[in-house]
Amino acid sequence: MNREDRRSISRQYFSDERLAEHHFRSFNAFLGRGMQEVVDEKETIDTDIGDKEGEEPVYVELGDVRVVTPRVREADGSEELLYPQEARLRNITYSAPVFMEMSIVRGGEEEEEVVVDSTETKVGRMPIMVGSERCNISGFDHDELVEIGEDPVDPGGYFIVNGSERVLMTSEDLAPNKILAEYDTKYGDEIQVAKTFSQRRGYRALVLCERGRDGLLEVSFPSVSGSVNFVTLVRALGLESDEEIVHRVSDDPEIVKFMLENLEEADVQTTEEAIETLGKRVASGQGKNYQLKRANYVIDRYLLPHLHEEGVEEEEVRINKAFYLCRMAEACFELALQRREADDKDHYANKRLKVSGDLMKDLFRTALNKLARDVKYQLERANMRNRNLTVNTVVRSDVLTERLEHPIATGNWVGGRSGVSQLVDRTDYMGVLSHLRRLRSPLSRSQPHFEARDLHATQWGRICPSETPEGPNCGLVKNFAQAMELSQNVEDEQALKRELASMGVEGMPGLEGVEPTTADD
Amino acid sequence: MSKSQATGCPECDGRLRTNSSETVCASCGLVVAADHIDHGPEWRSFADDDTNPERTGAPLTRSRHDRGLSTEIGRSSRIKGRKRRRLARMRRQHNRARISSKRERNQVYAFTEIRRLTGALSLPDRVRDHACSLLRSAQNENLLRGRSLEGFSSACVYAACRVAGVSRTVDEVLAVSRATENEHGAAYDALNRDLGLPVGPISPTEYVPRFASELDLASSVERRARELAAESHDSGLAAGRNPSGVAAACLYTAARELDVKLTQKEAADVAGVTPVTLRSTYYDLRD
């Protein structure tokens, strides 16, 4: 390519629209489908109405969610479109009303289910990113922008809350749902560990598979204190026979030897026994029935939640979990036999970036849960006082608004992270550009973390090798390279899988012609 | 800072030297006092310092039964087992102890209801606070006995709107309220009679901007309608008429004058009156 062409490409990369492109794409995806996904996950709001004798149960069904463009409600009740500059000058929030379809349904016990009331109601206000597709200035040309008092070269990509401009810091997290094998030390011995951050619908669970000094495998996951024997857990998941377990881990003779050691030490032989043993661990001192119930619940809820998928049977999910654990075991053994090296946590293939849309999705999820709890309370209250149950009178719109605005205004995000939103650096124009393209590692800046701060070869073309602050944040705060392209996750995972299956990939769970093998990313 | 600064080093009686962080003896090097107060820049904005002297904490508010002075026992994922269960019990007791009497419980319920109403009607915070203090005075006057809390909540919001000069129609308030029309009326009468609300007849100008934006009219129409409404109010034309009907008629007249399409039915529907009411005012306005 000749020099002129290169130059014009380079110029395109640094044009106004490209500078905060990653913010727009992410936030637009959140508005377009992320919000609806969160609402669909929630699906219904159940209430305690109907627990009493002779009372019909009541629940709320959540439907389509809709966001309009930012507008302001004046004290006299008139509503007008709001432009960013007005929001900045009047110290108000640049946010748009959110509407949701809700229907209150009563019945199901003795009477038939009846929809008591069904309307689309305003559930709150969503802060809107300046320049995103729901922003009032999107699509404006230079003159129109000047007309409404907006800076025509302003890149956008930030929110305006109470008049102050806040940018959401992109954060760099370890890739979820991926097996990472590494060495660790326990009581002075080197052991091999396979780790997975299993993530589904905002719930994140760390699953560890350790090969101890004695060569025995142990698994630990949330809600079980300490660790569980690998063979016990796999048997509890329905992988029963010795042969099958060994075969699922590996066919390598050395690994088979290791596996046989494990099987010899196993104290349970059948699935029932295994679940009983697990029950004793998760609910010790409780009744036997409860122990079994609890063990099943823990397996389905806390162990590797990312393997639950739409259209996959519970039975199949369990066996998939067993296969996945076997893969983790294999990774441990391979590491012990030096067949592979420990995974590099700083490799950029093992990183995922959380951009504004992902952060807003987390926020919206907790805000919606809070709203749901409030609706439940209001419904129960209204029912107790013998009022008519209508959608309009049980939704408090300030609950959601508050939960969305407050974290953006203060930077105290859900999950205890702080400093997620920052005041846009308006020292000069370059400051704004740099700030919008900054990313932050969640690692503590008070610890050395030398490797994490080092420049990694895989950052080539993605992260600027020189722009990083001096001092404690050195190497933890990074900036995007000029020609960086940020890819997004697929819109429809099911469609992707079907496509892959049509190209000859076999054994994906939830698709026809299933010959189950482990699902890996 | 310690007193030793004036007297000299306690060990050798040497001269003390103070820099930004500590007080050190110049001769023996003993650190006499370390200053724990950080004199560095404070990590907050001083933009509103002269208007708001507060340094910490949430502001006091009249819209909560405890004026916003409540405490809460927080949660931590680090505490486990017995201690966690104990904290959960403490939290429950603490929450129960927050409300001590039936009266307070009613207040909490009514305040939540007022919050919901003001949120649904997008009213400013000062209206909400005023509504809450109206309810508080009503409770002090024992007006609530035998009347419904829902009615009082919506009546307080309605009254606060009128006092603040941002009137809403009764229908608008009732549309989002849990109260029936009768409950609302009874409560508002009681408020008006016993508290002596400083309210006069509603000026139709208060309704014009809201109806205009609901009808999606241009600001020129709204401005003209506002003029007409002010005139009709001053000339006594609006006296004895339903102010929302007058507002609708003003909008309709303004639209006619400026050749904007607007039917009598549309204008009347937004105001919640019949086209007949609108028409009679329209004829008078035209003359």
Short mmCIF file of C-alpha atoms in Angstrom, two decimals, chain A residues 188-477:
data_model
loop_
_atom_site.label_atom_id
_atom_site.label_comp_id
_atom_site.label_asym_id
_atom_site.label_seq_id
_atom_site.Cartn_x
_atom_site.Cartn_y
_atom_site.Cartn_z
CA GLY A 188 4.88 -25.12 50.50
CA ASP A 189 4.20 -27.66 47.77
CA GLU A 190 3.68 -26.88 44.16
CA ILE A 191 0.27 -27.99 42.95
CA GLN A 192 -1.56 -27.75 39.63
CA VAL A 193 -4.81 -25.86 39.39
CA ALA A 194 -7.34 -25.48 36.59
CA LYS A 195 -9.56 -22.42 37.05
CA THR A 196 -12.76 -21.31 35.37
CA PHE A 197 -14.68 -18.13 35.98
CA SER A 198 -18.08 -19.43 35.06
CA GLN A 199 -20.43 -16.61 34.22
CA ARG A 200 -24.07 -16.54 33.31
CA ARG A 201 -26.56 -13.69 33.56
CA GLY A 202 -24.43 -11.58 35.83
CA TYR A 203 -23.75 -14.42 38.23
CA ARG A 204 -20.07 -15.24 38.43
CA ALA A 205 -18.72 -18.38 40.07
CA LEU A 206 -15.11 -19.43 40.35
CA VAL A 207 -14.62 -23.17 39.94
CA LEU A 208 -11.24 -24.60 40.88
CA CYS A 209 -9.90 -28.04 40.15
CA GLU A 210 -6.72 -28.81 42.09
CA ARG A 211 -4.31 -31.69 41.89
CA GLY A 212 -2.78 -31.91 45.34
CA ARG A 213 0.59 -33.24 46.41
CA ASP A 214 -0.77 -36.78 46.72
CA GLY A 215 -2.07 -36.64 43.16
CA LEU A 216 -5.72 -36.53 44.24
CA LEU A 217 -8.06 -34.16 42.46
CA GLU A 218 -10.30 -31.84 44.38
CA VAL A 219 -12.86 -29.36 43.14
CA SER A 220 -14.06 -26.26 44.92
CA PHE A 221 -16.94 -24.01 43.93
CA PRO A 222 -19.16 -21.43 45.65
CA SER A 223 -21.54 -22.48 48.44
CA VAL A 224 -19.36 -25.47 49.34
CA SER A 225 -16.75 -24.64 51.93
CA GLY A 226 -13.41 -26.26 51.28
CA SER A 227 -13.29 -28.70 48.41
CA VAL A 228 -15.02 -31.83 47.18
CA ASN A 229 -13.36 -34.95 45.87
CA PHE A 230 -13.31 -34.91 42.08
CA VAL A 231 -14.53 -38.47 41.57
CA THR A 232 -17.39 -37.96 44.04
CA LEU A 233 -18.54 -34.84 42.23
CA VAL A 234 -18.30 -36.37 38.77
CA ARG A 235 -20.26 -39.40 39.95
CA ALA A 236 -22.87 -37.13 41.50
CA LEU A 237 -23.25 -35.50 38.09
CA GLY A 238 -24.08 -38.86 36.55
CA LEU A 239 -20.75 -40.02 35.18
CA GLU A 240 -20.69 -43.29 37.05
CA SER A 241 -18.39 -46.00 35.75
CA ASP A 242 -14.62 -45.98 36.20
CA GLU A 243 -14.06 -46.58 32.53
CA GLU A 244 -16.17 -43.66 31.43
CA ILE A 245 -14.52 -41.24 33.85
CA VAL A 246 -11.03 -42.22 32.73
CA HIS A 247 -12.02 -42.10 29.09
CA ARG A 248 -13.51 -38.63 29.50
CA VAL A 249 -10.40 -37.27 31.14
CA SER A 250 -7.83 -38.59 28.70
CA ASP A 251 -6.64 -41.62 26.77
CA ASP A 252 -3.01 -40.81 27.47
CA PRO A 253 -1.54 -43.80 29.36
CA GLU A 254 0.27 -41.63 31.93
CA ILE A 255 -2.83 -39.62 32.68
CA VAL A 256 -4.85 -42.84 32.87
CA LYS A 257 -2.42 -44.01 35.54
CA PHE A 258 -2.98 -40.84 37.53
CA MET A 259 -6.72 -41.19 37.09
CA LEU A 260 -6.71 -44.78 38.34
CA GLU A 261 -5.01 -43.62 41.54
CA ASN A 262 -7.86 -41.21 42.02
CA LEU A 263 -10.48 -43.86 41.35
CA GLU A 264 -8.90 -46.24 43.81
CA GLU A 265 -9.15 -43.65 46.54
CA ALA A 266 -12.79 -42.90 45.73
CA ASP A 267 -15.22 -43.62 48.58
CA VAL A 268 -18.37 -43.72 46.48
CA GLN A 269 -19.29 -45.88 43.54
CA THR A 270 -22.77 -44.79 42.46
CA THR A 271 -24.51 -41.52 41.67
CA GLU A 272 -26.91 -41.89 44.62
CA GLU A 273 -24.07 -42.43 47.07
CA ALA A 274 -22.20 -39.49 45.60
CA ILE A 275 -25.15 -37.13 45.98
CA GLU A 276 -25.60 -38.32 49.57
CA THR A 277 -21.95 -37.59 50.32
CA LEU A 278 -22.27 -34.18 48.73
CA GLY A 279 -25.42 -33.54 50.76
CA LYS A 280 -23.50 -34.22 53.95
CA ARG A 281 -21.03 -31.56 52.89
CA VAL A 282 -23.44 -28.81 51.89
CA ALA A 283 -26.01 -29.31 54.63
CA SER A 284 -24.34 -31.15 57.45
CA GLY A 285 -26.49 -31.86 60.47
CA GLN A 286 -29.73 -31.49 58.54
CA GLY A 287 -32.35 -34.09 57.70
CA LYS A 288 -31.53 -36.54 54.97
CA ASN A 289 -34.22 -35.38 52.58
CA TYR A 290 -33.12 -31.81 52.94
CA GLN A 291 -29.50 -32.83 52.36
CA LEU A 292 -30.41 -34.46 49.05
CA LYS A 293 -32.51 -31.50 48.00
CA ARG A 294 -29.77 -29.09 48.90
CA ALA A 295 -27.09 -31.12 47.10
CA ASN A 296 -29.13 -31.15 43.91
CA TYR A 297 -29.82 -27.47 44.22
CA VAL A 298 -26.15 -26.64 44.73
CA ILE A 299 -25.12 -28.70 41.70
CA ASP A 300 -27.69 -27.02 39.48
CA ARG A 301 -27.26 -23.55 40.79
CA TYR A 302 -23.65 -22.92 41.77
CA LEU A 303 -21.54 -25.40 39.84
CA LEU A 304 -20.44 -24.15 36.41
CA PRO A 305 -23.56 -22.05 35.75
CA HIS A 306 -22.44 -21.12 32.25
CA LEU A 307 -23.24 -24.60 30.97
CA HIS A 308 -26.95 -23.95 31.43
CA GLU A 309 -28.36 -22.97 28.10
CA GLU A 310 -31.70 -22.38 26.51
CA GLY A 311 -33.01 -25.56 24.95
CA VAL A 312 -30.74 -27.96 26.82
CA GLU A 313 -32.26 -30.51 29.19
CA GLU A 314 -31.30 -30.43 32.87
CA GLU A 315 -30.08 -34.06 32.61
CA GLU A 316 -27.82 -33.17 29.74
CA VAL A 317 -26.50 -30.05 31.47
CA ARG A 318 -25.39 -32.23 34.37
CA ILE A 319 -23.48 -34.65 32.22
CA ASN A 320 -21.96 -31.69 30.38
CA LYS A 321 -20.80 -30.35 33.70
CA ALA A 322 -19.14 -33.67 34.39
CA PHE A 323 -17.40 -33.59 31.02
CA TYR A 324 -16.27 -30.05 31.65
CA LEU A 325 -14.79 -31.05 35.00
CA CYS A 326 -12.95 -33.88 33.25
CA ARG A 327 -11.46 -31.37 30.87
CA MET A 328 -10.29 -29.36 33.85
CA ALA A 329 -8.77 -32.47 35.36
CA GLU A 330 -6.98 -33.20 32.10
CA ALA A 331 -5.52 -29.70 32.15
CA CYS A 332 -4.17 -30.31 35.68
CA PHE A 333 -2.56 -33.61 34.72
CA GLU A 334 -1.05 -32.24 31.55
CA LEU A 335 0.47 -29.47 33.57
CA ALA A 336 1.82 -31.98 36.09
CA LEU A 337 3.36 -34.06 33.31
CA GLN A 338 4.77 -30.92 31.71
CA ARG A 339 2.85 -31.66 28.54
CA ARG A 340 1.77 -28.03 28.48
CA GLU A 341 2.76 -24.80 30.07
CA ALA A 342 0.75 -22.76 32.50
CA ASP A 343 -1.71 -20.39 30.83
CA ASP A 344 -0.60 -16.81 30.61
CA LYS A 345 -3.11 -14.58 32.42
CA ASP A 346 -1.70 -11.50 30.78
CA HIS A 347 -2.14 -12.86 27.28
CA TYR A 348 -4.74 -10.70 25.55
CA ALA A 349 -6.62 -13.76 24.34
CA ASN A 350 -7.44 -14.40 27.98
CA LYS A 351 -8.82 -10.91 28.55
CA ARG A 352 -12.21 -9.41 27.93
CA LEU A 353 -13.05 -5.73 28.04
CA LYS A 354 -16.12 -4.48 29.83
CA VAL A 355 -17.22 -1.35 28.01
CA SER A 356 -20.01 1.07 29.00
CA GLY A 357 -22.82 -1.11 27.65
CA ASP A 358 -21.72 -4.14 29.67
CA LEU A 359 -21.39 -2.01 32.78
CA MET A 360 -24.83 -0.49 32.21
CA LYS A 361 -26.26 -3.98 31.79
CA ASP A 362 -24.93 -4.99 35.21
CA LEU A 363 -26.40 -1.83 36.64
CA PHE A 364 -29.76 -2.27 34.94
CA ARG A 365 -29.99 -5.84 36.19
CA THR A 366 -29.64 -4.88 39.84
CA ALA A 367 -31.86 -1.83 39.35
CA LEU A 368 -34.57 -4.01 37.84
CA ASN A 369 -34.29 -6.45 40.73
CA LYS A 370 -34.70 -3.58 43.13
CA LEU A 371 -37.72 -2.35 41.18
CA ALA A 372 -39.16 -5.86 41.22
CA ARG A 373 -38.80 -6.05 44.99
CA ASP A 374 -40.50 -2.70 45.33
CA VAL A 375 -43.34 -3.72 43.03
CA LYS A 376 -43.77 -6.89 45.06
CA TYR A 377 -43.94 -4.88 48.26
CA GLN A 378 -46.34 -2.33 46.83
CA LEU A 379 -48.59 -5.06 45.45
CA GLU A 380 -48.72 -6.88 48.76
CA ARG A 381 -49.39 -3.62 50.53
CA ALA A 382 -52.15 -2.62 48.12
CA ASN A 383 -53.68 -6.07 48.36
CA MET A 384 -53.59 -6.02 52.16
CA ARG A 385 -55.38 -2.69 52.19
CA ASN A 386 -57.97 -4.03 49.74
CA ARG A 387 -57.11 -1.69 46.93
CA ASN A 388 -57.52 -2.44 43.26
CA LEU A 389 -54.31 -3.77 41.79
CA THR A 390 -53.33 -1.67 38.82
CA VAL A 391 -49.95 -1.44 37.14
CA ASN A 392 -49.85 2.35 37.36
CA THR A 393 -50.28 2.43 41.11
CA VAL A 394 -47.69 -0.19 42.05
CA VAL A 395 -44.69 1.03 40.06
CA ARG A 396 -42.54 3.66 41.70
CA SER A 397 -40.50 5.08 38.87
CA ASP A 398 -37.91 6.77 41.10
CA VAL A 399 -36.61 3.39 42.32
CA LEU A 400 -35.08 2.48 38.99
CA THR A 401 -34.01 6.03 38.20
CA GLU A 402 -32.20 6.36 41.50
CA ARG A 403 -30.42 3.02 41.08
CA LEU A 404 -29.25 3.95 37.60
CA GLU A 405 -28.19 7.52 38.28
CA HIS A 406 -26.47 7.14 41.61
CA PRO A 407 -23.70 4.75 40.52
CA ILE A 408 -22.95 6.88 37.46
CA ALA A 409 -22.85 10.03 39.58
CA THR A 410 -20.58 8.57 42.27
CA GLY A 411 -18.66 5.83 40.48
CA ASN A 412 -19.66 3.24 43.10
CA TRP A 413 -20.77 0.42 40.88
CA VAL A 414 -22.66 -2.71 41.76
CA GLY A 415 -20.45 -5.46 43.10
CA GLY A 416 -18.48 -3.02 45.23
CA ARG A 417 -16.30 -1.60 42.47
CA SER A 418 -15.55 2.06 42.83
CA GLY A 419 -14.21 4.68 40.45
CA VAL A 420 -16.04 3.09 37.54
CA SER A 421 -17.39 6.43 36.37
CA GLN A 422 -15.08 9.40 36.22
CA LEU A 423 -15.50 13.07 35.52
CA VAL A 424 -14.53 13.63 31.88
CA ASP A 425 -11.09 15.19 31.72
CA ARG A 426 -11.72 18.55 30.04
CA THR A 427 -8.23 19.93 30.57
CA ASP A 428 -7.89 20.06 26.83
CA TYR A 429 -9.26 18.34 23.76
CA MET A 430 -6.59 15.65 23.77
CA GLY A 431 -7.40 14.95 27.39
CA VAL A 432 -10.99 14.09 26.48
CA LEU A 433 -9.93 11.82 23.64
CA SER A 434 -7.44 9.98 25.79
CA HIS A 435 -9.92 9.65 28.64
CA LEU A 436 -12.59 8.09 26.45
CA ARG A 437 -10.12 5.51 25.16
CA ARG A 438 -8.68 4.57 28.52
CA LEU A 439 -8.98 1.19 30.17
CA ARG A 440 -8.35 0.06 33.66
CA SER A 441 -7.23 -3.23 35.13
CA PRO A 442 -9.16 -4.27 38.23
CA LEU A 443 -5.93 -5.40 39.93
CA SER A 444 -5.04 -3.54 43.09
CA ARG A 445 -2.60 -0.75 42.49
CA SER A 446 -1.04 -1.13 45.90
CA GLN A 447 0.44 -4.52 45.04
CA PRO A 448 3.40 -5.02 42.74
CA HIS A 449 1.81 -7.30 40.04
CA PHE A 450 4.91 -6.93 37.92
CA GLU A 451 3.76 -9.22 35.11
CA ALA A 452 0.40 -7.49 34.84
CA ARG A 453 2.10 -4.12 34.46
CA ASP A 454 4.53 -5.30 31.83
CA LEU A 455 3.93 -4.68 28.19
CA HIS A 456 2.75 -7.98 26.71
CA ALA A 457 3.50 -8.99 23.14
CA THR A 458 -0.19 -9.59 22.46
CA GLN A 459 -0.94 -5.95 23.16
CA TRP A 460 0.56 -5.14 19.78
CA GLY A 461 -1.86 -3.09 17.72
CA ARG A 462 -4.43 -3.03 20.50
CA ILE A 463 -2.93 -1.11 23.38
CA CYS A 464 -0.64 1.88 23.16
CA PRO A 465 2.82 0.77 24.30
CA SER A 466 3.79 4.09 25.77
CA GLU A 467 0.72 5.86 27.11
CA THR A 468 0.33 4.86 30.75
CA PRO A 469 0.52 6.97 33.90
CA GLU A 470 3.60 7.06 36.08
CA GLY A 471 3.39 5.97 39.68
CA PRO A 472 1.16 3.38 41.34
CA ASN A 473 -1.12 2.98 38.33
CA CYS A 474 1.72 2.39 35.93
CA GLY A 475 0.86 -0.38 33.50
CA LEU A 476 -2.53 -0.97 35.08
CA VAL A 477 -4.17 1.96 33.33
#
